[in-house]
Amino acid sequence: MLGFGGSPLGNAFGNIDSGEAARCVHAAIDAGINFFDTSPYYGAGLSEERLGHALTSHRHQVILATKCGRYGLNNFDFSRKRIFRSVEESLHRLRTDYIDVFQAHDIEFVPLQPIVDEAIPAMRELQQMGKVRFVGITGLQLKALRYVVQHAPVDTVLSYCRFNLLNTQLESLMPLIDEQKIGLINASPLHMGLLSRNGGPAWHPAPDQVKQTAAREVAGLEQENIDAAQLALQFAVEDRRIATTLVGISSPTEVASNLLALESEYDATRIDQLRCQLQPVRDVIWKSGLGENCDDGAVAPSNTK
Ligand code: NAD
């Protein structure tokens, strides 16, 4: 299953205008995509605003996921009071009266016990009130996701850059997720752009060696008229332990290309070759958030956003 990643609608990967943002959403709906993810953090509300506008008269057709707790690069607030205000702000921007999947955004940036003791219970209260249907968490550091899953009731976990051609470490979390009957959302199948011909944005935190190796392999495939993004998507969606894979969308052309990847025959040979070529930089992950929440072996990021 492929879902629509809404961070590009907030201009996270370069500016797109409002008309193009709406065309992306409509192209996705027309193509049968019915899961949309956004956050108040993406473009300081712009992504939610654009998604809400584009979904007018389509709301009933889609599953809508947004987040709470992260509002800026270093602006986090997972208090009950802020979460209650946040949901109202999101409902307003998204032009709806309920959110399907409400997620605590990037939990590794704060101490985890208050996520367990205050944030998740507050989100459950909102569920009781009918404002949200399911409650989840998101983040990069698997250790942080694991801790919260083990100590609080969550319906979904969104992990990013941890299951694609450059990283499969999410596998270590899958038995727990399966045991607890949690819906697993795998974001960033293109490793936030590195596995595509456009490459990643300037703020991409991966170490330079990862970026350079990925760019070299993507360019090599281009020479043979092979689109690395299509191979990367095929690899990510193949794993049935994952409920939904979220790819960021910046144009209707990307919607078409990504669906074509899913419809094309799985190119096991090419995918295996590419994974071998990427082997020296596979499973390299960078630190994010509080040091105590980072996974063992995480390295210093090359940039911070
Ligand atoms: P991604 O790996 O999906 O890559 C997105 C980039 O690739 C964008 O620049 C996009 O325009 C481009 N792209 C998409 N299809 C392409 C194609 N066919 N050819 C060339 N380029 C293509 O990374 P992402 O957007 O970070 O992740 C997907 C979504 O997951 C996000 O938009 C967001 O909704 C969610 N997410 C959540 C978190 C979190 O909660 N902490 C973190 C990361 C991502």
CSV table of C-alpha atoms and ligand atoms in Angstrom, one decimal:
chain,number,residue,atom,x,y,z
A,1,MET,CA,0.0,0.0,0.0
A,2,LEU,CA,1.2,3.5,-0.9
A,3,GLY,CA,0.2,6.6,1.0
A,4,PHE,CA,0.7,10.3,0.3
A,5,GLY,CA,3.4,12.0,2.3
A,6,GLY,CA,2.4,15.6,2.8
A,7,SER,CA,5.6,17.3,3.9
A,8,PRO,CA,6.3,18.5,0.4
A,9,LEU,CA,3.0,20.4,0.5
A,10,GLY,CA,4.6,22.5,3.2
A,11,ASN,CA,7.6,23.2,0.9
A,12,ALA,CA,9.9,20.9,2.8
A,13,PHE,CA,11.6,19.8,-0.4
A,14,GLY,CA,11.4,23.1,-2.3
A,15,ASN,CA,8.7,25.5,-3.0
A,16,ILE,CA,5.6,24.4,-4.8
A,17,ASP,CA,2.6,26.7,-5.4
A,18,SER,CA,-0.9,26.1,-4.1
A,19,GLY,CA,-2.3,25.1,-7.5
A,20,GLU,CA,0.3,22.4,-7.9
A,21,ALA,CA,-0.3,21.2,-4.3
A,22,ALA,CA,-4.0,20.7,-5.0
A,23,ARG,CA,-3.2,18.9,-8.3
A,24,CYS,CA,-0.9,16.5,-6.4
A,25,VAL,CA,-3.7,15.6,-4.0
A,26,HIS,CA,-6.3,15.3,-6.7
A,27,ALA,CA,-4.0,13.2,-8.9
A,28,ALA,CA,-3.4,10.9,-5.9
A,29,ILE,CA,-7.2,10.5,-5.2
A,30,ASP,CA,-7.9,9.9,-8.8
A,31,ALA,CA,-5.2,7.2,-8.8
A,32,GLY,CA,-6.8,5.5,-5.8
A,33,ILE,CA,-4.5,6.6,-3.0
A,34,ASN,CA,-6.6,7.0,0.1
A,35,PHE,CA,-4.1,7.6,3.0
A,36,PHE,CA,-2.7,11.2,3.5
A,37,ASP,CA,-0.2,12.2,6.1
A,38,THR,CA,0.6,15.7,7.3
A,39,SER,CA,1.6,17.7,10.4
A,40,PRO,CA,1.3,21.2,11.8
A,41,TYR,CA,5.1,21.3,11.6
A,42,TYR,CA,5.2,21.0,7.8
A,43,GLY,CA,5.4,24.6,6.6
A,44,ALA,CA,4.1,25.9,9.9
A,45,GLY,CA,0.5,24.8,9.0
A,46,LEU,CA,0.8,25.3,5.2
A,47,SER,CA,0.7,21.5,4.4
A,48,GLU,CA,-2.4,21.0,6.5
A,49,GLU,CA,-4.0,24.1,5.0
A,50,ARG,CA,-3.3,23.0,1.5
A,51,LEU,CA,-4.4,19.4,2.1
A,52,GLY,CA,-7.6,20.6,3.8
A,53,HIS,CA,-8.4,22.8,0.9
A,54,ALA,CA,-7.7,20.1,-1.7
A,55,LEU,CA,-9.7,17.5,0.3
A,56,THR,CA,-12.9,19.7,0.4
A,57,SER,CA,-15.6,17.3,-1.0
A,58,HIS,CA,-13.2,14.4,-0.8
A,59,ARG,CA,-12.9,14.0,2.9
A,60,HIS,CA,-15.1,11.0,3.2
A,61,GLN,CA,-12.9,9.2,0.6
A,62,VAL,CA,-9.6,9.3,2.6
A,63,ILE,CA,-7.9,8.3,5.8
A,64,LEU,CA,-6.4,11.5,7.2
A,65,ALA,CA,-3.3,11.4,9.5
A,66,THR,CA,-1.8,14.4,11.2
A,67,LYS,CA,0.4,15.0,14.2
A,68,CYS,CA,0.9,17.1,17.4
A,69,GLY,CA,3.7,18.1,19.6
A,70,ARG,CA,6.2,19.4,17.1
A,71,TYR,CA,5.7,23.0,15.8
A,72,GLY,CA,9.2,24.1,14.7
A,73,LEU,CA,12.8,23.0,14.4
A,74,ASN,CA,13.3,23.2,18.1
A,75,ASN,CA,9.7,23.8,19.2
A,76,PHE,CA,8.1,20.9,21.0
A,77,ASP,CA,5.2,20.8,23.4
A,78,PHE,CA,3.5,17.5,24.2
A,79,SER,CA,1.5,18.8,27.2
A,80,ARG,CA,-2.2,17.9,27.4
A,81,LYS,CA,-3.1,21.6,27.1
A,82,ARG,CA,-1.1,22.1,23.9
A,83,ILE,CA,-2.3,18.8,22.4
A,84,PHE,CA,-6.0,19.8,23.0
A,85,ARG,CA,-5.3,23.2,21.3
A,86,SER,CA,-3.3,21.5,18.5
A,87,VAL,CA,-6.1,19.2,17.5
A,88,GLU,CA,-8.5,22.1,17.2
A,89,GLU,CA,-6.0,24.0,15.0
A,90,SER,CA,-5.5,21.0,12.8
A,91,LEU,CA,-9.2,20.3,12.5
A,92,HIS,CA,-9.7,23.9,11.4
A,93,ARG,CA,-6.8,23.9,8.8
A,94,LEU,CA,-7.9,20.5,7.5
A,95,ARG,CA,-11.5,21.6,7.3
A,96,THR,CA,-12.8,18.5,9.0
A,97,ASP,CA,-14.4,17.5,12.3
A,98,TYR,CA,-12.3,14.4,12.9
A,99,ILE,CA,-8.8,13.1,12.3
A,100,ASP,CA,-8.3,9.4,11.5
A,101,VAL,CA,-4.7,9.0,12.8
A,102,PHE,CA,-3.4,11.5,15.4
A,103,GLN,CA,0.3,11.1,16.0
A,104,ALA,CA,2.8,12.4,18.6
A,105,HIS,CA,5.4,13.9,16.2
A,106,ASP,CA,9.2,13.1,16.6
A,107,ILE,CA,9.0,11.8,20.2
A,108,GLU,CA,12.8,11.4,20.5
A,109,PHE,CA,13.2,15.2,20.9
A,110,VAL,CA,11.7,15.1,24.4
A,111,PRO,CA,11.9,13.0,27.6
A,112,LEU,CA,9.8,9.9,26.9
A,113,GLN,CA,8.1,9.4,30.2
A,114,PRO,CA,5.8,12.5,29.8
A,115,ILE,CA,4.9,11.1,26.3
A,116,VAL,CA,3.7,7.9,28.1
A,117,ASP,CA,2.2,9.7,31.1
A,118,GLU,CA,0.6,12.8,29.6
A,119,ALA,CA,0.7,12.9,25.8
A,120,ILE,CA,-0.8,9.5,24.9
A,121,PRO,CA,-3.5,9.7,27.6
A,122,ALA,CA,-4.5,13.2,26.3
A,123,MET,CA,-4.7,11.8,22.8
A,124,ARG,CA,-6.8,9.0,24.1
A,125,GLU,CA,-9.1,11.5,25.7
A,126,LEU,CA,-9.5,13.1,22.3
A,127,GLN,CA,-10.3,9.7,20.9
A,128,GLN,CA,-13.1,9.3,23.6
A,129,MET,CA,-14.4,12.7,22.5
A,130,GLY,CA,-14.6,11.5,18.9
A,131,LYS,CA,-12.1,14.0,17.6
A,132,VAL,CA,-9.5,11.4,16.6
A,133,ARG,CA,-10.0,7.7,15.6
A,134,PHE,CA,-6.5,6.3,16.2
A,135,VAL,CA,-3.5,7.4,18.3
A,136,GLY,CA,0.1,6.9,17.2
A,137,ILE,CA,3.7,8.0,17.5
A,138,THR,CA,6.4,9.0,15.0
A,139,GLY,CA,10.1,9.3,15.0
A,140,LEU,CA,13.5,8.3,13.7
A,141,GLN,CA,15.1,6.6,16.7
A,142,LEU,CA,13.8,3.0,17.1
A,143,LYS,CA,14.8,2.9,20.7
A,144,ALA,CA,12.4,5.8,21.5
A,145,LEU,CA,9.6,4.2,19.5
A,146,ARG,CA,10.2,0.9,21.2
A,147,TYR,CA,10.1,2.4,24.7
A,148,VAL,CA,6.8,4.1,24.1
A,149,VAL,CA,5.2,1.1,22.5
A,150,GLN,CA,6.3,-1.0,25.6
A,151,HIS,CA,4.8,1.5,28.0
A,152,ALA,CA,1.7,3.1,26.5
A,153,PRO,CA,-1.2,1.9,24.3
A,154,VAL,CA,-0.6,3.1,20.7
A,155,ASP,CA,-2.5,2.1,17.5
A,156,THR,CA,0.1,3.2,15.0
A,157,VAL,CA,3.9,3.7,14.7
A,158,LEU,CA,5.4,5.8,11.9
A,159,SER,CA,9.1,5.3,11.4
A,160,TYR,CA,11.1,7.0,8.7
A,161,CYS,CA,14.3,6.2,6.8
A,162,ARG,CA,14.5,2.9,8.5
A,163,PHE,CA,13.1,0.6,5.9
A,164,ASN,CA,14.3,1.2,2.3
A,165,LEU,CA,17.2,0.3,0.1
A,166,LEU,CA,19.6,2.2,2.4
A,167,ASN,CA,18.3,0.9,5.7
A,168,THR,CA,16.3,-2.1,7.0
A,169,GLN,CA,16.8,-1.6,10.7
A,170,LEU,CA,13.0,-1.3,11.2
A,171,GLU,CA,13.0,-5.1,11.0
A,172,SER,CA,14.2,-5.2,14.6
A,173,LEU,CA,11.0,-3.5,15.8
A,174,MET,CA,8.6,-5.5,13.7
A,175,PRO,CA,8.1,-8.5,16.1
A,176,LEU,CA,7.0,-6.1,18.9
A,177,ILE,CA,4.8,-4.2,16.5
A,178,ASP,CA,3.3,-7.4,15.3
A,179,GLU,CA,2.8,-8.8,18.8
A,180,GLN,CA,1.0,-5.6,19.9
A,181,LYS,CA,-1.2,-5.5,16.8
A,182,ILE,CA,0.0,-2.0,15.9
A,183,GLY,CA,-0.3,-0.6,12.4
A,184,LEU,CA,3.2,0.1,11.0
A,185,ILE,CA,3.7,3.1,8.8
A,186,ASN,CA,7.0,3.2,6.9
A,187,ALA,CA,7.9,6.7,5.7
A,188,SER,CA,10.6,8.0,3.4
A,189,PRO,CA,11.1,5.0,1.1
A,190,LEU,CA,13.3,7.3,-1.0
A,191,HIS,CA,15.4,8.1,2.1
A,192,MET,CA,14.1,11.6,1.9
A,193,GLY,CA,15.0,12.0,-1.7
A,194,LEU,CA,18.5,10.4,-1.8
A,195,LEU,CA,17.1,7.4,-3.8
A,196,SER,CA,15.8,9.6,-6.6
A,197,ARG,CA,17.2,11.5,-9.5
A,198,ASN,CA,16.7,14.9,-7.8
A,199,GLY,CA,18.7,13.8,-4.7
A,200,GLY,CA,18.0,15.0,-1.2
A,201,PRO,CA,17.4,18.6,0.0
A,202,ALA,CA,20.3,20.7,1.4
A,203,TRP,CA,19.1,20.0,4.9
A,204,HIS,CA,19.3,16.3,4.5
A,205,PRO,CA,21.0,15.0,7.7
A,206,ALA,CA,22.7,11.8,6.3
A,207,PRO,CA,26.5,11.8,6.4
A,208,ASP,CA,28.1,13.0,3.1
A,209,GLN,CA,29.4,9.5,2.3
A,210,VAL,CA,25.8,8.2,2.3
A,211,LYS,CA,24.7,11.0,0.0
A,212,GLN,CA,27.6,10.6,-2.4
A,213,THR,CA,27.2,6.9,-2.7
A,214,ALA,CA,23.5,7.1,-3.2
A,215,ALA,CA,23.9,9.9,-5.8
A,216,ARG,CA,26.6,7.8,-7.7
A,217,GLU,CA,24.3,4.7,-7.9
A,218,VAL,CA,21.2,6.7,-8.9
A,219,ALA,CA,23.3,8.4,-11.7
A,220,GLY,CA,24.6,5.0,-12.8
A,221,LEU,CA,21.1,3.7,-13.1
A,222,GLU,CA,20.0,6.8,-15.0
A,223,GLN,CA,22.7,6.0,-17.6
A,224,GLU,CA,20.7,2.8,-18.3
A,225,ASN,CA,17.4,4.6,-18.2
A,226,ILE,CA,16.4,3.0,-14.9
A,227,ASP,CA,14.6,5.1,-12.4
A,228,ALA,CA,16.1,4.4,-8.9
A,229,ALA,CA,13.0,5.8,-7.2
A,230,GLN,CA,10.9,3.1,-8.8
A,231,LEU,CA,13.2,0.3,-7.6
A,232,ALA,CA,13.2,1.9,-4.1
A,233,LEU,CA,9.5,2.0,-4.0
A,234,GLN,CA,9.1,-1.6,-5.2
A,235,PHE,CA,11.5,-2.7,-2.4
A,236,ALA,CA,9.6,-0.8,0.3
A,237,VAL,CA,6.1,-1.8,-0.5
A,238,GLU,CA,7.0,-5.5,-1.0
A,239,ASP,CA,7.2,-6.1,2.7
A,240,ARG,CA,3.8,-7.3,4.0
A,241,ARG,CA,4.6,-6.5,7.6
A,242,ILE,CA,4.2,-2.8,6.7
A,243,ALA,CA,0.6,-1.5,6.6
A,244,THR,CA,1.4,1.6,4.5
A,245,THR,CA,4.5,3.2,2.9
A,246,LEU,CA,4.4,7.0,2.8
A,247,VAL,CA,6.2,8.7,-0.1
A,248,GLY,CA,6.4,12.5,-0.3
A,249,ILE,CA,4.7,13.9,-3.3
A,250,SER,CA,5.7,17.2,-5.1
A,251,SER,CA,4.0,16.8,-8.5
A,252,PRO,CA,1.3,14.8,-10.3
A,253,THR,CA,4.1,13.3,-12.4
A,254,GLU,CA,5.5,11.8,-9.2
A,255,VAL,CA,2.1,10.3,-8.4
A,256,ALA,CA,2.0,8.6,-11.8
A,257,SER,CA,5.6,7.5,-11.7
A,258,ASN,CA,5.2,6.0,-8.2
A,259,LEU,CA,2.1,4.1,-9.2
A,260,LEU,CA,3.8,2.8,-12.3
A,261,ALA,CA,6.5,1.4,-10.0
A,262,LEU,CA,4.0,-0.5,-8.1
A,263,GLU,CA,2.3,-1.9,-11.2
A,264,SER,CA,5.6,-2.9,-12.8
A,265,GLU,CA,7.1,-6.3,-12.2
A,266,TYR,CA,9.3,-6.5,-9.1
A,267,ASP,CA,12.9,-6.2,-10.4
A,268,ALA,CA,14.6,-8.5,-7.9
A,269,THR,CA,17.9,-8.7,-9.8
A,270,ARG,CA,18.3,-5.0,-10.1
A,271,ILE,CA,17.2,-4.4,-6.5
A,272,ASP,CA,19.6,-6.9,-5.1
A,273,GLN,CA,22.4,-5.4,-7.2
A,274,LEU,CA,21.6,-1.9,-6.0
A,275,ARG,CA,21.5,-3.1,-2.4
A,276,CYS,CA,25.0,-4.7,-2.9
A,277,GLN,CA,26.3,-1.4,-4.3
A,278,LEU,CA,24.9,0.5,-1.4
A,279,GLN,CA,26.2,-2.0,1.2
A,280,PRO,CA,29.1,0.2,2.5
A,281,VAL,CA,26.6,2.9,3.5
A,282,ARG,CA,23.6,0.8,4.5
A,283,ASP,CA,22.1,1.1,8.0
A,284,VAL,CA,24.0,4.3,8.7
A,285,ILE,CA,21.7,6.5,10.8
A,286,TRP,CA,22.1,9.9,12.3
A,287,LYS,CA,21.4,11.3,15.8
A,288,SER,CA,18.3,13.3,16.3
A,289,GLY,CA,16.7,14.6,19.4
A,290,LEU,CA,17.9,13.9,22.9
A,291,GLY,CA,21.1,11.9,23.2
A,292,GLU,CA,19.5,9.5,25.7
A,293,ASN,CA,16.9,8.6,23.1
A,294,CYS,CA,19.3,7.9,20.2
A,295,ASP,CA,19.9,4.4,18.9
A,296,ASP,CA,23.3,2.9,19.5
A,297,GLY,CA,25.6,3.6,16.6
A,298,ALA,CA,23.8,6.7,15.4
A,299,VAL,CA,26.3,9.2,13.9
A,300,ALA,CA,26.4,13.0,13.9
A,301,PRO,CA,24.1,14.5,11.3
A,302,SER,CA,25.7,16.4,8.4
A,303,ASN,CA,23.1,19.1,8.6
A,304,THR,CA,20.2,20.1,10.9
A,305,LYS,CA,16.8,21.3,9.7
B,1,NAD,P1,10.6,10.4,0.7
B,1,NAD,O1,11.6,9.4,0.8
B,1,NAD,O2,9.2,10.0,0.4
B,1,NAD,O3,11.1,11.4,-0.4
B,1,NAD,C1,10.4,12.6,-0.8
B,1,NAD,C2,11.1,13.3,-1.9
B,1,NAD,O4,11.2,12.4,-3.1
B,1,NAD,C3,10.4,14.5,-2.3
B,1,NAD,O5,11.4,15.5,-2.8
B,1,NAD,C4,9.6,14.1,-3.5
B,1,NAD,O6,9.2,15.1,-4.3
B,1,NAD,C5,10.5,13.1,-4.1
B,1,NAD,N1,9.9,12.1,-5.0
B,1,NAD,C6,8.7,11.4,-4.7
B,1,NAD,N2,8.5,10.5,-5.7
B,1,NAD,C7,9.5,10.7,-6.6
B,1,NAD,C8,9.8,10.1,-7.9
B,1,NAD,N3,9.0,9.2,-8.5
B,1,NAD,N4,10.9,10.5,-8.6
B,1,NAD,C9,11.7,11.4,-8.0
B,1,NAD,N5,11.5,12.0,-6.8
B,1,NAD,C10,10.4,11.7,-6.2
B,1,NAD,O7,10.7,11.3,2.0
B,1,NAD,P2,9.6,12.1,2.9
B,1,NAD,O8,8.7,13.0,2.1
B,1,NAD,O9,10.3,12.7,4.0
B,1,NAD,O10,8.7,10.9,3.5
B,1,NAD,C11,7.4,10.6,3.1
B,1,NAD,C12,6.3,11.2,4.1
B,1,NAD,O11,6.4,10.5,5.3
B,1,NAD,C13,6.5,12.7,4.4
B,1,NAD,O12,6.1,13.5,3.4
B,1,NAD,C14,5.7,12.8,5.7
B,1,NAD,O13,4.3,12.8,5.4
B,1,NAD,C15,6.1,11.4,6.4
B,1,NAD,N6,7.2,11.5,7.3
B,1,NAD,C16,7.0,11.7,8.6
B,1,NAD,C17,8.1,11.9,9.5
B,1,NAD,C18,7.8,12.0,11.0
B,1,NAD,O14,6.7,11.9,11.4
B,1,NAD,N7,8.8,12.3,11.8
B,1,NAD,C19,9.4,11.9,9.0
B,1,NAD,C20,9.6,11.7,7.7
B,1,NAD,C21,8.5,11.5,6.8
